[in-house]
Tab-separated table of C-alpha atoms in Angstrom:
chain	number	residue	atom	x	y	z
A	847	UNK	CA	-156.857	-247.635	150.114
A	848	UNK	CA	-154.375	-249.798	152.206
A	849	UNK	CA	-154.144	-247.465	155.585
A	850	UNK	CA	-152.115	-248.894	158.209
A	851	UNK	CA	-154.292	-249.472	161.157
A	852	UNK	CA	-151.631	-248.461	163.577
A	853	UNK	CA	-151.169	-245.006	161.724
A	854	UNK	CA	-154.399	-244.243	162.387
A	855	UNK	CA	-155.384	-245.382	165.665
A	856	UNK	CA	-154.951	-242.228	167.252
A	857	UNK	CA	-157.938	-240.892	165.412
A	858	UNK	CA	-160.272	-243.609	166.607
A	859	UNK	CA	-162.542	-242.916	169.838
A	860	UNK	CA	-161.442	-239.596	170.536
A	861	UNK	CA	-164.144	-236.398	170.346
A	862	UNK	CA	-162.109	-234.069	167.620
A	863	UNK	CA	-163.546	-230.343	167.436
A	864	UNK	CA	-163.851	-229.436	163.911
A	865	UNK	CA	-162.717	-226.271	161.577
A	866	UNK	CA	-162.364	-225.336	158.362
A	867	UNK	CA	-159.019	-224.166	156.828
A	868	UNK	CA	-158.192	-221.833	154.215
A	869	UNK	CA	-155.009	-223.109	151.333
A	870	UNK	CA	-152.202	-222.868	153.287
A	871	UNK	CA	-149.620	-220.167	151.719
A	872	UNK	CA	-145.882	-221.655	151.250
A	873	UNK	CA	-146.024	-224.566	153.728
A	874	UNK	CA	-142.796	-227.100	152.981
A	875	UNK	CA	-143.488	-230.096	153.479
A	876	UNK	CA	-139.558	-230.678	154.160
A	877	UNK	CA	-139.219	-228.054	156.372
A	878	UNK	CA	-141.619	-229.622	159.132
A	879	UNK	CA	-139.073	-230.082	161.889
A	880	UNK	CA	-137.987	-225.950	161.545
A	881	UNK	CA	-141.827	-225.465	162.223
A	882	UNK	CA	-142.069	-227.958	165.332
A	883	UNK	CA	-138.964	-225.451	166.222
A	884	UNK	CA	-140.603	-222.254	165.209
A	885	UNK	CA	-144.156	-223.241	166.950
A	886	UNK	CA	-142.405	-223.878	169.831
A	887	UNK	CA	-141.095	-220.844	170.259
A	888	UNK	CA	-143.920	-218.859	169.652
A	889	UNK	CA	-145.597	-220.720	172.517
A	890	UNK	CA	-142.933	-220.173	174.577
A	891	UNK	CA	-143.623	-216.433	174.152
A	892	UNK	CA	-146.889	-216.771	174.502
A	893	UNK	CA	-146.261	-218.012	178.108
A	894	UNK	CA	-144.096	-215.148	178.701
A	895	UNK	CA	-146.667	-212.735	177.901
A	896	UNK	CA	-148.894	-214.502	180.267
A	897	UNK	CA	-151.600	-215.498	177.667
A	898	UNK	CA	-151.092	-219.333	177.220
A	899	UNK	CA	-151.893	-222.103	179.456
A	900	UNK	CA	-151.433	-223.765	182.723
A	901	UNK	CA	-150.856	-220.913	185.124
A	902	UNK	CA	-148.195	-221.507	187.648
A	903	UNK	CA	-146.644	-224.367	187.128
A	904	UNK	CA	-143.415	-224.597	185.098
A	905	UNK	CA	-143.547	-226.746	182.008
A	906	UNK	CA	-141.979	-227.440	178.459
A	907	UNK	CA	-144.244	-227.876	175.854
A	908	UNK	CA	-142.578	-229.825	173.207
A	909	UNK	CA	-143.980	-229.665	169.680
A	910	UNK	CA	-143.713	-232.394	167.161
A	911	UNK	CA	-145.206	-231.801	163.447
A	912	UNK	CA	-145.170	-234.865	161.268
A	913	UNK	CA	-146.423	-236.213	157.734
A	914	UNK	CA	-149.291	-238.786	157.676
A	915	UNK	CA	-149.425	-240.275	154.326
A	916	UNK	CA	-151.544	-242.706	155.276
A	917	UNK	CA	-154.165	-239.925	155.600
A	918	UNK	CA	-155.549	-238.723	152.287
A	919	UNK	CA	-158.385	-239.803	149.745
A	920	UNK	CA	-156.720	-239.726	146.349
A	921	UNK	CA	-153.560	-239.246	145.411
A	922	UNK	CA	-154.715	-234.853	144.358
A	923	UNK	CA	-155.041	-234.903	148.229
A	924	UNK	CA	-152.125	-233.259	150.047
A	925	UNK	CA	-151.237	-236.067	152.953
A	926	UNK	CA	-151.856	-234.685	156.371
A	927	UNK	CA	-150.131	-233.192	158.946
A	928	UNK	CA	-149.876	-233.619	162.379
A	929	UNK	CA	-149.090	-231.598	165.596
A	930	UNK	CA	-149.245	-233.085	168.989
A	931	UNK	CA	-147.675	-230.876	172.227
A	932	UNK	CA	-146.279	-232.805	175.102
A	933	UNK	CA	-145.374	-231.670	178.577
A	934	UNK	CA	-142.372	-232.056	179.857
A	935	UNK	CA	-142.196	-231.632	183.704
A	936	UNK	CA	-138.622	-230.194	184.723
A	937	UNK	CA	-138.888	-231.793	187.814
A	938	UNK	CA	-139.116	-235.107	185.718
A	939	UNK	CA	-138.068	-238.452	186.898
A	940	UNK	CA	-136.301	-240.923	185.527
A	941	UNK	CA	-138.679	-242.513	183.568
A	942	UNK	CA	-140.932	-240.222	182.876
A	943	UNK	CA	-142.525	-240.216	179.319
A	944	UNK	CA	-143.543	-237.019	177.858
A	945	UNK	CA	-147.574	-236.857	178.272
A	946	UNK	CA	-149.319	-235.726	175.263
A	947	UNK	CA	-151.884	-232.704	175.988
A	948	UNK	CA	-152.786	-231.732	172.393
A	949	UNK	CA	-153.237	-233.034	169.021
A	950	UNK	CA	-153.980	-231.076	166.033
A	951	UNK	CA	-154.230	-232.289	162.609
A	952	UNK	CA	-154.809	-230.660	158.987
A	953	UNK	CA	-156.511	-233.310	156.438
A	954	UNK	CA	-157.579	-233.581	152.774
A	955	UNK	CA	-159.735	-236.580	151.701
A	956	UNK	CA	-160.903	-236.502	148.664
A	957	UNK	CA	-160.624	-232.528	148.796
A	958	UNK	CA	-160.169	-231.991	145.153
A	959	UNK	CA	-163.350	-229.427	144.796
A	960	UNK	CA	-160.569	-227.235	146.227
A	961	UNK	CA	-157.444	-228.280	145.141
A	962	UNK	CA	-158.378	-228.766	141.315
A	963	UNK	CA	-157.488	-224.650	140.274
A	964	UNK	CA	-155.337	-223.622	143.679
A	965	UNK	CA	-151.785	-222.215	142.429
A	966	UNK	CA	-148.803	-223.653	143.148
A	967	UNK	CA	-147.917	-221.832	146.307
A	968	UNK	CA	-151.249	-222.944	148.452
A	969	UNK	CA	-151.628	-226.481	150.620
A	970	UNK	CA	-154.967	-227.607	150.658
A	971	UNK	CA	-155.912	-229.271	153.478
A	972	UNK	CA	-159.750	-227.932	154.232
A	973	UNK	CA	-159.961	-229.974	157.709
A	974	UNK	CA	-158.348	-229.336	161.061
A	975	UNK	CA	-159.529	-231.514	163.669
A	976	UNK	CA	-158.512	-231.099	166.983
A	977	UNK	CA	-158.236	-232.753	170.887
A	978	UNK	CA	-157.120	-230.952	173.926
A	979	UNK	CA	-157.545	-227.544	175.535
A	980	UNK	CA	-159.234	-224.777	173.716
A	981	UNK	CA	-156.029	-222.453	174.955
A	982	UNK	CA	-153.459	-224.739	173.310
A	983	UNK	CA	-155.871	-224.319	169.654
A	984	UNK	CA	-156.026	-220.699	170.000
A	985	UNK	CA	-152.339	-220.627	170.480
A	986	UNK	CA	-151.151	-223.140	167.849
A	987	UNK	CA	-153.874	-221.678	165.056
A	988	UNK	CA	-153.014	-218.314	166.058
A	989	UNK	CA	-149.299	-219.392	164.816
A	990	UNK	CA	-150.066	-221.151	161.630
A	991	UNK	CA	-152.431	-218.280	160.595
A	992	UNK	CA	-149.422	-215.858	161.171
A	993	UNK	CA	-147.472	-218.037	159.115
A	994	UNK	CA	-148.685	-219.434	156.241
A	995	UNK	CA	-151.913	-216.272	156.184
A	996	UNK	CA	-154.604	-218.989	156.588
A	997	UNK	CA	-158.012	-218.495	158.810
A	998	UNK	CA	-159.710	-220.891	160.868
A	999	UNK	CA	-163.880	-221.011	161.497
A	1000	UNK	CA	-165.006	-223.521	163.603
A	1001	UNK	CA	-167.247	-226.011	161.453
A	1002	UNK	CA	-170.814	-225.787	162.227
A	1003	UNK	CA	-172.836	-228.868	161.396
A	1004	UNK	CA	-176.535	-228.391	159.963
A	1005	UNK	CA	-179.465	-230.462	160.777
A	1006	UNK	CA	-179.888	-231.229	157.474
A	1007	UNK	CA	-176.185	-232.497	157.143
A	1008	UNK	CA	-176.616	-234.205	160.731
A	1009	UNK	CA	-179.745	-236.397	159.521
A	1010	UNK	CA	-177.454	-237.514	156.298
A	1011	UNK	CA	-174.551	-238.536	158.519
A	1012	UNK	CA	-177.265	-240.918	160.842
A	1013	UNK	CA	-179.145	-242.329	157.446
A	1014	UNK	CA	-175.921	-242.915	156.056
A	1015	UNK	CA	-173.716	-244.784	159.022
A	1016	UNK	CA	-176.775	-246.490	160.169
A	1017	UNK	CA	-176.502	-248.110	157.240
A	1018	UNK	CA	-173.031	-249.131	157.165
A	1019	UNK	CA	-172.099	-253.014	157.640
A	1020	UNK	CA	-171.329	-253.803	160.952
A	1021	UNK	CA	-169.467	-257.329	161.509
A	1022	UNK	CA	-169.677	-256.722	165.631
A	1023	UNK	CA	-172.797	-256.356	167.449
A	1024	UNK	CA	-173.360	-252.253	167.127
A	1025	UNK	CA	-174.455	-249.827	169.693
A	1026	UNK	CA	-177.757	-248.279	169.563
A	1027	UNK	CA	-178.807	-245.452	166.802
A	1028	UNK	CA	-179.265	-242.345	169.118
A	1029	UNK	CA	-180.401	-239.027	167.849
A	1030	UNK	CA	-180.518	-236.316	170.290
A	1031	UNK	CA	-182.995	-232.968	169.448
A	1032	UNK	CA	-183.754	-229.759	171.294
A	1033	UNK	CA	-186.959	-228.026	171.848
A	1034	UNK	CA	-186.727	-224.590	170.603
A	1035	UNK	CA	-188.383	-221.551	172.425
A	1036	UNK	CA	-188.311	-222.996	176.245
A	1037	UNK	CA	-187.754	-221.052	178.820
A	1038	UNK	CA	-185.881	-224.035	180.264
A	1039	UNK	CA	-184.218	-226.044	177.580
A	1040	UNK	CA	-185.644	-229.449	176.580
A	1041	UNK	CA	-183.401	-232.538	175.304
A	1042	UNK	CA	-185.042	-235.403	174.147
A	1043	UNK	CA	-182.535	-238.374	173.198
A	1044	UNK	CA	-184.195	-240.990	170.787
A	1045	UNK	CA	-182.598	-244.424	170.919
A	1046	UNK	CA	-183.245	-247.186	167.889
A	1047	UNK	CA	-182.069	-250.778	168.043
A	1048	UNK	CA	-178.957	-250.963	165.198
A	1049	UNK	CA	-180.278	-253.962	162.970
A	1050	UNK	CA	-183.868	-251.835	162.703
A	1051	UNK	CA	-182.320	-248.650	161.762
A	1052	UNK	CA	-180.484	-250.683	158.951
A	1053	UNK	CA	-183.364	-252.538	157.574
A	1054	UNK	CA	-185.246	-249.412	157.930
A	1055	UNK	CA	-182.009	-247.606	155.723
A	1056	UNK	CA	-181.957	-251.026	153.569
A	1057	UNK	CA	-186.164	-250.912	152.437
A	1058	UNK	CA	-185.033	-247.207	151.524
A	1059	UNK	CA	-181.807	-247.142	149.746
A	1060	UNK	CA	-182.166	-247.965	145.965
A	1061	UNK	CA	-179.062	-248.093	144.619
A	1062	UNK	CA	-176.105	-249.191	147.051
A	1063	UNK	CA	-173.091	-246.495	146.910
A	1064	UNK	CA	-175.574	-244.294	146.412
A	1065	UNK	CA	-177.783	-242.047	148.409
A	1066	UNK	CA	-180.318	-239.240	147.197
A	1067	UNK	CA	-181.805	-236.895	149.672
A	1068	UNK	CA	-185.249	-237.992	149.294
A	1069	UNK	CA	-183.863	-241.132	150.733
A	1070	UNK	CA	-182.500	-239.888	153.794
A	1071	UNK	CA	-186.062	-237.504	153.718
A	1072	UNK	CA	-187.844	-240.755	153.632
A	1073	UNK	CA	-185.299	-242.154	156.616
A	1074	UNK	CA	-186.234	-239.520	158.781
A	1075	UNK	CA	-189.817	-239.116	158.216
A	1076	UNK	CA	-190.341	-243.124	159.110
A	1077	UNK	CA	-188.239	-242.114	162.375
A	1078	UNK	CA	-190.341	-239.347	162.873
A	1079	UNK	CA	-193.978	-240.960	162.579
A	1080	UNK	CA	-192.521	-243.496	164.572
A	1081	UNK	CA	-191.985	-241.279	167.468
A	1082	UNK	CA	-194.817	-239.628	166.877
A	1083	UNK	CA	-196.979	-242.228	166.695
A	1084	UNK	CA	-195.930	-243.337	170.423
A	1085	UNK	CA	-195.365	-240.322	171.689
A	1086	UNK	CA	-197.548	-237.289	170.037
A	1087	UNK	CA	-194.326	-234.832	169.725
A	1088	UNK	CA	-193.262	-234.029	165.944
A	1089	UNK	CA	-189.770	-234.396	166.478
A	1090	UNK	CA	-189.670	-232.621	162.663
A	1091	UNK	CA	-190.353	-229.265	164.508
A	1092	UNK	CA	-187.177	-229.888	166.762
A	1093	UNK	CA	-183.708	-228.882	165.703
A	1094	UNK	CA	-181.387	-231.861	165.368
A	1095	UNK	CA	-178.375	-231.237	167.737
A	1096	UNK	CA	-176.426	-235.176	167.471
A	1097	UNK	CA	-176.345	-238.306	166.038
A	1098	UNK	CA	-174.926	-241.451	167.435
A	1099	UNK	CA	-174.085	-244.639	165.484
A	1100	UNK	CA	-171.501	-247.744	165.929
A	1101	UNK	CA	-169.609	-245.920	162.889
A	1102	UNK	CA	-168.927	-242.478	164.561
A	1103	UNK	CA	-170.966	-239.704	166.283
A	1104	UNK	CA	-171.742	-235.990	165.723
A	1105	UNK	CA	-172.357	-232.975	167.146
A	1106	UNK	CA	-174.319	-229.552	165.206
A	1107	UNK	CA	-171.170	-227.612	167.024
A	1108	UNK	CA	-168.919	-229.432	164.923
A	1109	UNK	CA	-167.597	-232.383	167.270
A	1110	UNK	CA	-167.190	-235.548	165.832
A	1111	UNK	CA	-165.897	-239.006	167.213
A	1112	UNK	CA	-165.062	-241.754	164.764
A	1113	UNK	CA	-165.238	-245.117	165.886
A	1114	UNK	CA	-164.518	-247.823	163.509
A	1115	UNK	CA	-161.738	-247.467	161.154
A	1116	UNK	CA	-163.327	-249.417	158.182
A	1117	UNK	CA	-165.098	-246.290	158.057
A	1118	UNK	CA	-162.666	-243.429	158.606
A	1119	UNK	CA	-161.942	-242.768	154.925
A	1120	UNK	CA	-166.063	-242.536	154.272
A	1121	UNK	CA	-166.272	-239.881	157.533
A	1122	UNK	CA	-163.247	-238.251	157.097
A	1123	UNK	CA	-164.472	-237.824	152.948
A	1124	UNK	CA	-167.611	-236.146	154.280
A	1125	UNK	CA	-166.340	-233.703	156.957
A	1126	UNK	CA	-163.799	-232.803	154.151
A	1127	UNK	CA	-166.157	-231.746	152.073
A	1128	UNK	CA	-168.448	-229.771	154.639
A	1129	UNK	CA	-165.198	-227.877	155.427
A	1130	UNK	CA	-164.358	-227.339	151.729
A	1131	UNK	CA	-168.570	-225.725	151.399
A	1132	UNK	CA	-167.886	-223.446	154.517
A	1133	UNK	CA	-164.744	-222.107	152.462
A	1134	UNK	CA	-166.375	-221.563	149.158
B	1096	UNK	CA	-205.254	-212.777	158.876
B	1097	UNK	CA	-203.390	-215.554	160.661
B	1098	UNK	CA	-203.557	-219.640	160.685
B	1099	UNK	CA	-201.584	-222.528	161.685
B	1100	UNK	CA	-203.128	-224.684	159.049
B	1101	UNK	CA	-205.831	-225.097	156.284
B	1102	UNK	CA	-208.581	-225.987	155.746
B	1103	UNK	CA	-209.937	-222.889	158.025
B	1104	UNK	CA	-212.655	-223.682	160.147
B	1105	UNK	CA	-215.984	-223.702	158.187
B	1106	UNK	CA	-218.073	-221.842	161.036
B	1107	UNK	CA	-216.597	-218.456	160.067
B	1108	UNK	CA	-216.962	-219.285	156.262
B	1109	UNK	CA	-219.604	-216.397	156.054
B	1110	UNK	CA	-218.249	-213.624	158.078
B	1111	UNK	CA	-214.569	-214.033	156.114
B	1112	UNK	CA	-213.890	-211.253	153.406
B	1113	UNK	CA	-212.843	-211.974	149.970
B	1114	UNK	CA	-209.292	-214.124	149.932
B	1115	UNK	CA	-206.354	-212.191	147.398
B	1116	UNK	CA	-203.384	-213.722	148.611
B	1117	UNK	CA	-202.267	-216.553	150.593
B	1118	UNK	CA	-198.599	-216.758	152.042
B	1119	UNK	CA	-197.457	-219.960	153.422
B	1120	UNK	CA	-194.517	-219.649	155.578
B	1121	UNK	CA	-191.739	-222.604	155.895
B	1122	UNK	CA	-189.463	-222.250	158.783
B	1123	UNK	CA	-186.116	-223.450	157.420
B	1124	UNK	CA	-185.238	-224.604	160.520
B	1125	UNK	CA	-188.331	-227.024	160.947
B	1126	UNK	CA	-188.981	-229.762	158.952
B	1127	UNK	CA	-192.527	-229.855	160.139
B	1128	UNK	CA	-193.348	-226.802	158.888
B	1129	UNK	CA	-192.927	-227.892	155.763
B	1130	UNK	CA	-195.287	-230.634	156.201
B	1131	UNK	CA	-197.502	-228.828	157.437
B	1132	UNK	CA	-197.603	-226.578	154.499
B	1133	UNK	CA	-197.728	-229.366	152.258
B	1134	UNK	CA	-200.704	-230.826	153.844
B	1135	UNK	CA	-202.381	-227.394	153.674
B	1136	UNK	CA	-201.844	-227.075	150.428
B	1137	UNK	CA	-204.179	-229.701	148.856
B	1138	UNK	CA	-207.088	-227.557	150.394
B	1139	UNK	CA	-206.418	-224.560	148.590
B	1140	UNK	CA	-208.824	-224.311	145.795
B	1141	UNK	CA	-206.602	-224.400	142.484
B	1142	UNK	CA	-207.929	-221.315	140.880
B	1143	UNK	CA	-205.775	-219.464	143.853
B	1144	UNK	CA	-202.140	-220.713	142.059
B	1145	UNK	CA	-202.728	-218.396	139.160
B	1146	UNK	CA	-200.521	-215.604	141.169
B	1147	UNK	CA	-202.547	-215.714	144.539
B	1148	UNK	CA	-200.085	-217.968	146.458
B	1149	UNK	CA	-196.420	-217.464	147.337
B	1150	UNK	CA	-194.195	-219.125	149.805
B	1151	UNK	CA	-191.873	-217.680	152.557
B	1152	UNK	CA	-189.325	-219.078	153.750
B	1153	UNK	CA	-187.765	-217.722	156.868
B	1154	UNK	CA	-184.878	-218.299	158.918
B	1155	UNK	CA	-182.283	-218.495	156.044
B	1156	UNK	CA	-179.395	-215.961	157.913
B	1157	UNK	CA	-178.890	-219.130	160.040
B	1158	UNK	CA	-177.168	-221.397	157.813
B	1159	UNK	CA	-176.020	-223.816	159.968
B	1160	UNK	CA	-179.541	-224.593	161.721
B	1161	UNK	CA	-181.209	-225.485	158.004
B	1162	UNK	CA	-183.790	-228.536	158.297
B	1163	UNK	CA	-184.314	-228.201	154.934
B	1164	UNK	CA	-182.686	-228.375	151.683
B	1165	UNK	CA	-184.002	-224.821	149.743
B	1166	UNK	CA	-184.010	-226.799	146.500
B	1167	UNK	CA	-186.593	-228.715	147.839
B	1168	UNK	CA	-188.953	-225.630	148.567
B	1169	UNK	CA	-188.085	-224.024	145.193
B	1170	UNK	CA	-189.536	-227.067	143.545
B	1171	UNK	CA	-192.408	-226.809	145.863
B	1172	UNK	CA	-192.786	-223.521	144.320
B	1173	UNK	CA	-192.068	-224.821	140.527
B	1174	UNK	CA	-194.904	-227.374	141.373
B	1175	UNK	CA	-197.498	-225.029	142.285
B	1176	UNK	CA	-196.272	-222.458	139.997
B	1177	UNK	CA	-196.068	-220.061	142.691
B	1178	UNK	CA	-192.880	-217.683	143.633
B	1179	UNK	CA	-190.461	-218.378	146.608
B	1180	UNK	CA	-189.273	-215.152	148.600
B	1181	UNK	CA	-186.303	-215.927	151.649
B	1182	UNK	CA	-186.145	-213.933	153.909
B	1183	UNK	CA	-185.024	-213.624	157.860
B	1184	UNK	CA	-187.568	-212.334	160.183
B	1185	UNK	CA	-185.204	-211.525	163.442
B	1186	UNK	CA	-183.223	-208.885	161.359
B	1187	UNK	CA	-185.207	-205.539	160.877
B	1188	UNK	CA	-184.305	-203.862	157.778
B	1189	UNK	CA	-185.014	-207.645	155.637
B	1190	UNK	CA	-188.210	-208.251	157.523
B	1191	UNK	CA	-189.655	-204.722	156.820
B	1192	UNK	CA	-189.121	-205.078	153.061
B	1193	UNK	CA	-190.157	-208.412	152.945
B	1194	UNK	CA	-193.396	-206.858	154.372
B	1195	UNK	CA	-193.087	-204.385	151.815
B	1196	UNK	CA	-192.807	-206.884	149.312
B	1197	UNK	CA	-196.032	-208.711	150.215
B	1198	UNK	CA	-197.910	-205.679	150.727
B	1199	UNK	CA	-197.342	-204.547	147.233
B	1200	UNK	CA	-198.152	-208.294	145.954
B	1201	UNK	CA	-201.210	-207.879	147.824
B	1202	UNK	CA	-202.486	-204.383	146.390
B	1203	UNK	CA	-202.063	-206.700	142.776
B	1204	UNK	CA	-203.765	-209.522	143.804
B	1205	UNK	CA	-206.916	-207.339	145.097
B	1206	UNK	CA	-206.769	-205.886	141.936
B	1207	UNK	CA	-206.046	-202.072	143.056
B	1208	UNK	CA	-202.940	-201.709	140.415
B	1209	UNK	CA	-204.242	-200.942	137.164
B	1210	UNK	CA	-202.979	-202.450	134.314
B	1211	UNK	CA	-201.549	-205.293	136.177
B	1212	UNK	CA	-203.448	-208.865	137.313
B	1213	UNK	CA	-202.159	-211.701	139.713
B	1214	UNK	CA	-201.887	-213.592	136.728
B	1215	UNK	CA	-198.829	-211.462	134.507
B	1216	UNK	CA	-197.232	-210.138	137.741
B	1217	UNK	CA	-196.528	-213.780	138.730
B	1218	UNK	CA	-195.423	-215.175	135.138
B	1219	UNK	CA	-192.996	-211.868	135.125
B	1220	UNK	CA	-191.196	-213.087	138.222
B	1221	UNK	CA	-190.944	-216.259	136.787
B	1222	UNK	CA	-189.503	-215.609	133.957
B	1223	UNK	CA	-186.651	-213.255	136.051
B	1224	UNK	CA	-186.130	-216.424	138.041
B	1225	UNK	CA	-185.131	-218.528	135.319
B	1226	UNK	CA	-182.684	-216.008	133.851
C-alpha cells in the first residue's frame, strides 16, 4: 500500500472518538461539493434555532467534504471521506487563515465483511472517527443521518479487544526508541474510584510478545491470554493485586493508544493501515 | 451454600450435608474469576462431572466490558462435560429464572424427579446444544 505520508498526517497524534456507521444510502461520490453546500446550510439553521455551538459570537462555519483515496485497505474498500469545519471570523483581518475546529471522517479498511453482499445503492464505510466539539458531531451526524438514513453508535471498546490491541502493537517493530507500554485498569465496586496505571519498559514487552508469538502475521488468542497472564503474575507477584479481577479501561504503546470509550490516538504511520484494519472491523461487529 | 474457592476447608468436612450440585460462577467481566474457577476445579472429585457440575456465567448484557472470550468458557464446559448457562444477574426477570433453572437442576441432581438422573438430564442438554 503506497499511502502518501502527507495525506495522512492529519490522522497522526490526534485523540479521534470512535463510531460505527451504518451503509450509507445514495451517497455520490461526485456530488461532494453540493454536500459541503448542503451541510452548511443545515448548520446554519441549526444556529438559528439556537441549538448549535458557540453562543454569542458571530461566526461562519465553512464546510469542506473531500475524497481520501489514499485511505482504504483493498481496492472492495470505498476510499474515505472527509469533513473538516472552519471558522471564519467576520471581523477577519487581512491575513487571517480559516482555523479548523472539526474534523470528521468516514473509513473502510479492509471492510469487506460488509461490503461483500451490500446492494448497489449503500456506501460502506463502517468507521467515523472524529476530533473537535461533541456539538459540532451531533450536528454534522445529525445531517448525514437525515440524508443518506444512516445511524451512528459510539464504538465501545471491550477489555478483551483492549488487551489484543496492547499484545499486538507491543509487538510491532519500532526503528526509534519507543515510549513505555502503559495499561491503565479500574477497580470495580469502590466507593471512590481506583486507577492503577501499569508502565512496562518497550523492548521487555516485545521480547515478552516475541517468546509468545508462534507464527509471525499471526496471532491466536491464547497468545495474547498468555501475554496478559505473564503481565499479570508479574504485577502480582510485586504487588499482591490480581490485576485479572480489574476491568481494562486503556492501553498505551509507541504504535497508538486506546481507550474502552472508544478513543483512539494513532501514532506512527507505518502502522495506520494495521490500526485503522482493526477498528474497521470492531465497527463492522457492532453493526452486524 | 456459598464459597470463594475449593477445596472447602476440611474442619467442617463432618457437619456438611450430602453435595448434588456444584455451580461455578465466571464473571465475564473478570478474568480472574475464571482462574479462579479453573484452579477450583482440579479439587472436585471427578465422579461430580457426570451431571453434578454446571457453569454460570454472568455479566453477559454488558458486552462491551467482556474479559473473556465465551468460546473459551464453552470449551471449559466441553472439557468437563458439564453445561454452560449465561445469564445477567442485575436484571430481574433473567436472574429469577436462572434461579429457576438451577433449582430445578438441583431437585434432579438430589434425585427427587423420578424417572430422571444427573446423568441423562445432562447428556439431553448436550445433545440440544450441538443441534
Amino acid at each position: 500500500e503506497n499511502v502518501d505520508p502527507q495525506k495522512t498526517a492529519f490522522v497522526l497524534r490526534k485523540a479521534w472518538t470512535l463510531y460505527s456507521v451504518t451503509p450509507l444510502y445514495r451517497f455520490h461520490r461526485g456530488r461532494l461539493r453540493d454536500y459541503a453546500r448542503l451541510l452548511s446550510a443545515f448548520i446554519a439553521a441549526e444556529k438559528q434555532k439556537g441549538l448549535a455551538v458557540e453562543v454569542g459570537v458571530e461566526l461562519d462555519i465553512k464546510v469542506a467534504v473531500s475524497s481520501l483515496a489514499d485511505l482504504r485497505g483493498s481496492e472492495q474498500d470505498q476510499a474515505a471521506v472527509l469533513v473538516q469545519l472552519s471558522l471564519r471570523s467576520r471581523a477577519s483581518s487581512r491575513n487571517s487563515e480559516d482555523k479548523l475546529v472539526w474534523s470528521g471522517w468516514f473509513c473502510s479498511v479492509y471492510g469487506d465483511d460488509l461490503s461483500e453482499n451490500m446492494p448497489e445503492d449503500f456506501t460502506c464505510l463502517p468507521l467515523f472517527l472524529t476530533h473537535g466539539a461533541e456539538s459540532y458531531t451531533s450536528v454534522v451526524g445529525s445531517w448525514f443521518q437525515k440524508t443518506f438514513d444512516c445511524c451512528f453508535r459510539r464504538l465501545a471498546i471491550s477489555p478483551l479487544n483492549l488487551s489484543w490491541m496492547v499484545a499486538m502493537w507491543a509487538g510491532c517493530k519500532l526503528d526509534r526508541a519507543a515510549s513505555a507500554v502503559e495499561l491503565v485498569f479500574s477497580i470495580p465496586h469502590l466507593s471512590q474510584p481506583l486507577d492503577i496505571s501499569y508502565a512496562i519498559h518497550p523492548e521487555d514487552a516485545k521480547a515478552l510478545w516475541d517468546t509468545v508469538q508462534k507464527t509471525p502475521g499471526e496471532i491466536t488468542q491464547e497468545e495474547v491470554d498468555v501475554f496478559m497472564d505473564c503481565l499479570y503474575a508479574h504485577f502480582h507477584r510485586h504487588f499482591k493485586i490480581h490485576l485479572s479481577a480489574a476491568k481494562l479501561v486503556k492501553v498505551s504503546t509507541a504504535v497508538a493508544s486506546a481507550h474502552c470509550d472508544g478513543i483512539v490516538k494513532i501514532l506512527h504511520s507505518q502502522y495506520l493501515p494495521g490500526v485503522l484494519m482493526l477498528l474497521t472491523e470492531l465497527a463492522i461487529s457492532q453493526i452486524q | 451454600h456459598l464459597a470463594t474457592s475449593l477445596p472447602l476447608p476440611s474442619e467442617r468436612d463432618h457437619l456438611r450435608p450430602r453435595i448434588d450440585l456444584i455451580v461455578f460462577m465466571i464473571d465475564i467481566k473478570s478474568k480472574y474469576s475464571l482462574k479462579n474457577v479453573e484452579a477450583s476445579l482440579a479439587h472436585v472429585d471427578a465422579s461430580f462431572f457426570l451431571g453434578k457440575v454446571c457453569f454460570l456465567v454472568t455479566g453477559v448484557g454488558r458486552v462491551n466490558a467482556c474479559s473473556i472470550e465465551t468460546n473459551t468458557v464453552c470449551k471449559l464446559g466441553e472439557a468437563y462435560c458439564s453445561p454452560v448457562l449465561f445469564c445477567e444477574l442485575e436484571l430481574e426477570g433473567i436472574r429469577v429464572t436462572t434461579a429457576q433453572r438451577l433449582l430445578r437442576m438441583l431437585q434432579i441432581c438430589a434425585g427427587h424427579i423420578p424417572g430422571v438422573s444427573a446423568l441423562s438430564f445432562v447428556s439431553l442438554m448436550r445433545n440440544s446444544d450441538d443441534d
